[in-house]
XYZ file of C-alpha atoms in Angstrom:
289
model
C -42.846 -40.676 -4.872
C -40.385 -43.423 -5.652
C -37.112 -43.926 -3.816
C -34.257 -42.382 -5.778
C -32.009 -40.863 -3.085
C -31.147 -42.601 0.197
C -29.173 -40.976 2.995
C -27.310 -43.187 5.450
C -25.409 -42.027 8.546
C -22.031 -43.768 8.601
C -19.420 -44.540 11.242
C -17.303 -47.589 12.121
C -19.818 -49.302 14.422
C -21.642 -52.515 13.560
C -25.100 -50.842 13.540
C -23.824 -48.310 10.981
C -22.473 -51.068 8.716
C -25.834 -52.857 8.991
C -27.550 -49.581 8.036
C -25.287 -49.202 4.982
C -25.889 -52.781 3.830
C -29.636 -52.277 4.280
C -29.484 -49.047 2.264
C -27.756 -50.921 -0.569
C -30.496 -53.561 -0.579
C -33.154 -50.860 -0.937
C -31.081 -48.996 -3.532
C -30.770 -52.100 -5.696
C -34.523 -52.720 -5.581
C -35.452 -49.126 -6.452
C -32.443 -48.117 -8.603
C -31.434 -45.467 -6.099
C -28.360 -43.485 -5.088
C -26.976 -43.988 -1.562
C -25.350 -40.947 0.010
C -23.211 -41.982 2.985
C -22.372 -39.168 5.396
C -19.775 -39.390 8.134
C -19.708 -36.674 10.788
C -16.600 -36.793 13.018
C -17.254 -36.377 16.719
C -16.440 -32.870 17.999
C -12.809 -32.704 19.050
C -13.896 -31.580 22.518
C -15.361 -35.052 23.103
C -11.981 -36.693 22.474
C -9.810 -34.404 24.569
C -9.575 -35.173 28.277
C -9.841 -32.325 30.748
C -6.735 -30.184 30.565
C -5.197 -28.998 33.791
C -4.008 -25.437 34.191
C -0.476 -26.651 34.876
C -0.164 -28.628 31.622
C 2.867 -27.590 29.601
C 2.672 -26.457 26.002
C 4.597 -29.563 24.989
C 2.143 -31.862 26.787
C -0.815 -29.997 25.325
C 0.600 -30.325 21.812
C 1.191 -34.044 22.321
C -2.399 -34.471 23.517
C -3.816 -32.754 20.437
C -1.617 -34.862 18.149
C -2.817 -38.064 19.794
C -6.438 -37.013 19.427
C -5.988 -36.078 15.769
C -4.280 -39.428 15.140
C -7.223 -41.314 16.655
C -9.694 -39.272 14.624
C -7.751 -39.928 11.413
C -7.661 -43.654 12.165
C -11.409 -43.662 12.789
C -12.060 -41.843 9.506
C -9.859 -44.296 7.553
C -11.557 -47.263 9.231
C -15.023 -45.908 8.463
C -14.162 -45.110 4.854
C -12.606 -48.559 4.505
C -15.830 -50.208 5.669
C -17.787 -48.118 3.156
C -15.453 -49.011 0.267
C -15.447 -52.698 1.169
C -19.243 -52.813 1.275
C -19.428 -51.074 -2.117
C -16.992 -53.581 -3.628
C -18.839 -56.543 -2.161
C -22.233 -55.281 -3.341
C -20.837 -54.094 -6.704
C -22.005 -50.524 -6.135
C -20.216 -47.794 -8.085
C -18.762 -44.965 -5.976
C -19.382 -41.546 -7.531
C -19.537 -37.939 -6.392
C -22.775 -36.799 -4.751
C -25.680 -36.587 -7.215
C -23.399 -37.414 -10.160
C -25.118 -39.262 -13.025
C -24.423 -42.980 -12.768
C -26.034 -46.295 -13.508
C -27.915 -47.128 -10.277
C -27.416 -48.373 -7.735
C -24.563 -46.015 -6.952
C -23.113 -44.485 -3.810
C -21.259 -41.378 -2.695
C -19.205 -40.572 0.388
C -18.900 -37.362 2.383
C -17.132 -36.641 5.653
C -18.438 -33.347 6.989
C -17.240 -31.640 10.152
C -19.884 -29.935 12.236
C -22.948 -30.658 14.325
C -24.279 -34.076 13.352
C -27.924 -33.203 14.006
C -27.831 -30.192 11.687
C -25.956 -32.039 8.959
C -28.347 -35.000 9.007
C -31.345 -32.649 8.981
C -29.985 -30.610 6.060
C -29.095 -33.540 3.809
C -32.067 -35.624 4.900
C -34.597 -33.114 3.595
C -33.496 -33.787 0.025
C -33.521 -37.562 0.393
C -36.425 -39.902 -0.265
C -35.427 -42.210 2.585
C -33.063 -41.902 5.536
C -31.448 -45.056 6.893
C -30.138 -44.610 10.437
C -28.183 -47.033 12.622
C -30.413 -48.596 15.265
C -29.386 -46.973 18.598
C -28.833 -49.111 21.653
C -30.474 -48.309 24.968
C -27.177 -46.797 26.147
C -26.320 -45.007 22.899
C -24.182 -41.891 23.045
C -26.176 -38.620 23.119
C -24.932 -37.628 19.653
C -26.397 -40.817 18.135
C -29.748 -40.180 19.815
C -29.614 -36.576 18.619
C -28.937 -37.621 15.028
C -31.894 -40.003 15.070
C -34.115 -37.273 16.535
C -33.015 -34.934 13.739
C -33.787 -37.526 11.063
C -37.219 -38.233 12.518
C -38.372 -34.767 13.504
C -36.416 -32.241 11.423
C -36.542 -33.601 7.870
C -40.138 -34.495 6.999
C -38.793 -37.708 5.457
C -39.356 -41.385 6.316
C -36.647 -43.055 8.383
C -35.724 -46.713 8.046
C -34.167 -48.375 11.086
C -32.727 -51.803 10.200
C -33.482 -54.897 12.205
C -31.018 -56.984 14.168
C -29.099 -57.741 10.961
C -28.759 -56.224 7.525
C -31.868 -56.374 5.349
C -30.897 -58.428 2.307
C -34.317 -58.491 0.601
C -37.400 -56.311 0.497
C -40.029 -57.257 3.108
C -42.781 -59.621 2.031
C -45.058 -59.066 5.040
C -45.472 -55.497 6.285
C -47.463 -54.415 9.325
C -48.850 -50.907 9.771
C -49.344 -49.669 13.343
C -52.458 -47.582 12.825
C -54.139 -45.056 15.105
C -55.284 -42.521 12.527
C -52.761 -39.862 13.620
C -50.883 -37.486 11.326
C -47.659 -39.260 12.283
C -49.104 -42.630 11.251
C -50.279 -41.117 7.956
C -46.820 -39.740 7.217
C -45.220 -43.088 7.980
C -47.751 -44.788 5.702
C -46.926 -42.369 2.885
C -43.191 -42.860 3.334
C -43.552 -46.635 3.287
C -45.741 -46.712 0.163
C -42.940 -47.935 -2.176
C -42.415 -50.907 0.143
C -46.144 -51.571 0.475
C -46.536 -51.718 -3.300
C -44.060 -54.614 -3.458
C -45.215 -56.509 -0.376
C -47.069 -59.815 -0.673
C -49.024 -59.253 2.530
C -50.075 -56.082 4.393
C -51.330 -56.263 7.959
C -53.060 -53.382 9.760
C -52.514 -53.493 13.529
C -54.669 -51.352 15.817
C -54.782 -51.244 19.610
C -58.371 -50.381 20.453
C -58.734 -47.821 23.241
C -60.185 -44.485 24.275
C -58.579 -42.585 21.390
C -58.437 -45.387 18.839
C -61.568 -46.985 17.440
C -61.528 -50.418 15.820
C -63.279 -48.879 12.795
C -60.128 -46.905 12.006
C -58.411 -50.061 10.813
C -61.269 -50.852 8.443
C -61.135 -47.304 7.091
C -57.451 -47.734 6.293
C -58.140 -51.111 4.675
C -60.678 -49.452 2.356
C -58.248 -46.629 1.564
C -55.450 -49.024 0.667
C -57.875 -50.942 -1.508
C -58.404 -47.825 -3.633
C -54.661 -47.935 -4.320
C -54.860 -51.581 -5.336
C -53.325 -52.824 -2.080
C -54.986 -55.740 -0.321
C -54.662 -55.809 3.459
C -55.797 -57.641 6.590
C -56.912 -56.158 9.910
C -55.880 -57.196 13.414
C -57.415 -55.312 16.347
C -56.040 -56.118 19.796
C -57.300 -54.721 23.101
C -55.192 -52.630 25.438
C -54.107 -54.546 28.506
C -52.294 -53.684 31.711
C -50.588 -57.069 31.520
C -49.094 -56.325 28.088
C -48.645 -52.610 27.268
C -49.298 -51.408 23.728
C -45.670 -51.422 22.469
C -45.061 -54.946 23.777
C -48.412 -56.127 22.374
C -47.570 -54.548 19.022
C -44.277 -56.402 18.773
C -45.958 -59.611 19.965
C -48.468 -59.361 17.111
C -45.613 -58.783 14.649
C -43.828 -61.893 15.898
C -47.013 -63.996 15.768
C -47.726 -62.900 12.192
C -44.092 -63.249 11.030
C -43.912 -59.618 9.994
C -40.800 -58.504 8.068
C -41.231 -54.737 8.524
C -43.253 -52.476 10.814
C -44.522 -49.060 9.714
C -45.451 -46.602 12.463
C -45.537 -42.942 13.413
C -42.833 -41.448 15.628
C -43.915 -39.516 18.702
C -42.395 -37.446 21.501
C -43.759 -36.560 24.925
C -43.868 -32.944 23.843
C -44.101 -30.707 20.813
C -40.452 -29.806 21.423
C -37.999 -32.074 19.619
C -35.418 -31.733 22.375
C -37.555 -33.718 24.793
C -37.535 -37.496 24.915
C -39.273 -39.889 22.562
C -42.713 -41.136 23.488
C -42.930 -44.433 25.352
C -44.253 -46.505 22.454
C -41.693 -45.087 20.021
C -38.744 -45.634 22.357
C -39.820 -49.168 23.316
C -40.262 -50.280 19.712
C -36.947 -48.743 18.604
C -35.016 -50.519 21.346
C -36.840 -53.867 21.308
C -37.936 -54.584 17.726
C -35.812 -57.118 15.872
C -37.363 -56.251 12.496
C -36.838 -53.160 10.295
C -38.939 -50.096 11.118
C -40.165 -47.345 8.827
C -41.040 -44.319 10.934
C -42.064 -40.718 10.307
C -43.477 -37.804 12.194
């Protein structure tokens, strides 16, 4: 399936602006529509603890201050969206309205961010999420979890800066798992346009070196030429660090990999490899579960 609808989570932070700019780059290449969604933080997060002795007048003033801050944040976020659209010459239309692509739409929806991202993400071909920092707020982590584990769609996490061109060299972290297969499928539009495809496999108890060759043969049936790099597991350099080292050595522009948790339950934390790569990779990631 080609990329025709891209969902991007939007707020006023730098990572969100980078995500939007990256979404526009992809949209231009694939003639796609970018749907930007802003979910205001729950008002309970903005209101300090209220003492029992607080007067009605003080309580009213507190709520007005909070609403003013929320309105300012919404205007600032929408302003960043509009400015990016003007700069990239992207037409702003209503959601799913016919338009000459690339085009973009804006929605600000109150509610639980995880549920909203999951709902809209399921009818998107690609979800672009801001790259979370190691100390990201819980809501941001929750939104990323929802995109990865509750939509069935590929998720693109931008690199350190906005992606201004499609990747020329793409690496696939391959272990033969269902998650890796889903990531591979989601990244297929990018793979078709890449100049170089690299298959990276960490040989170990559960991963045979032959798996990389099997993927190489499979890609060949789709007319995609690829190279294989098998690296051994080492206590001195754990798999996620070794994976990123190989990407740096080979000048990789994008890494494709499955997303994993420590449990079948989405509420539990991301697996070690997934979390390390998300927080330490400087290149764009395409991930899926």
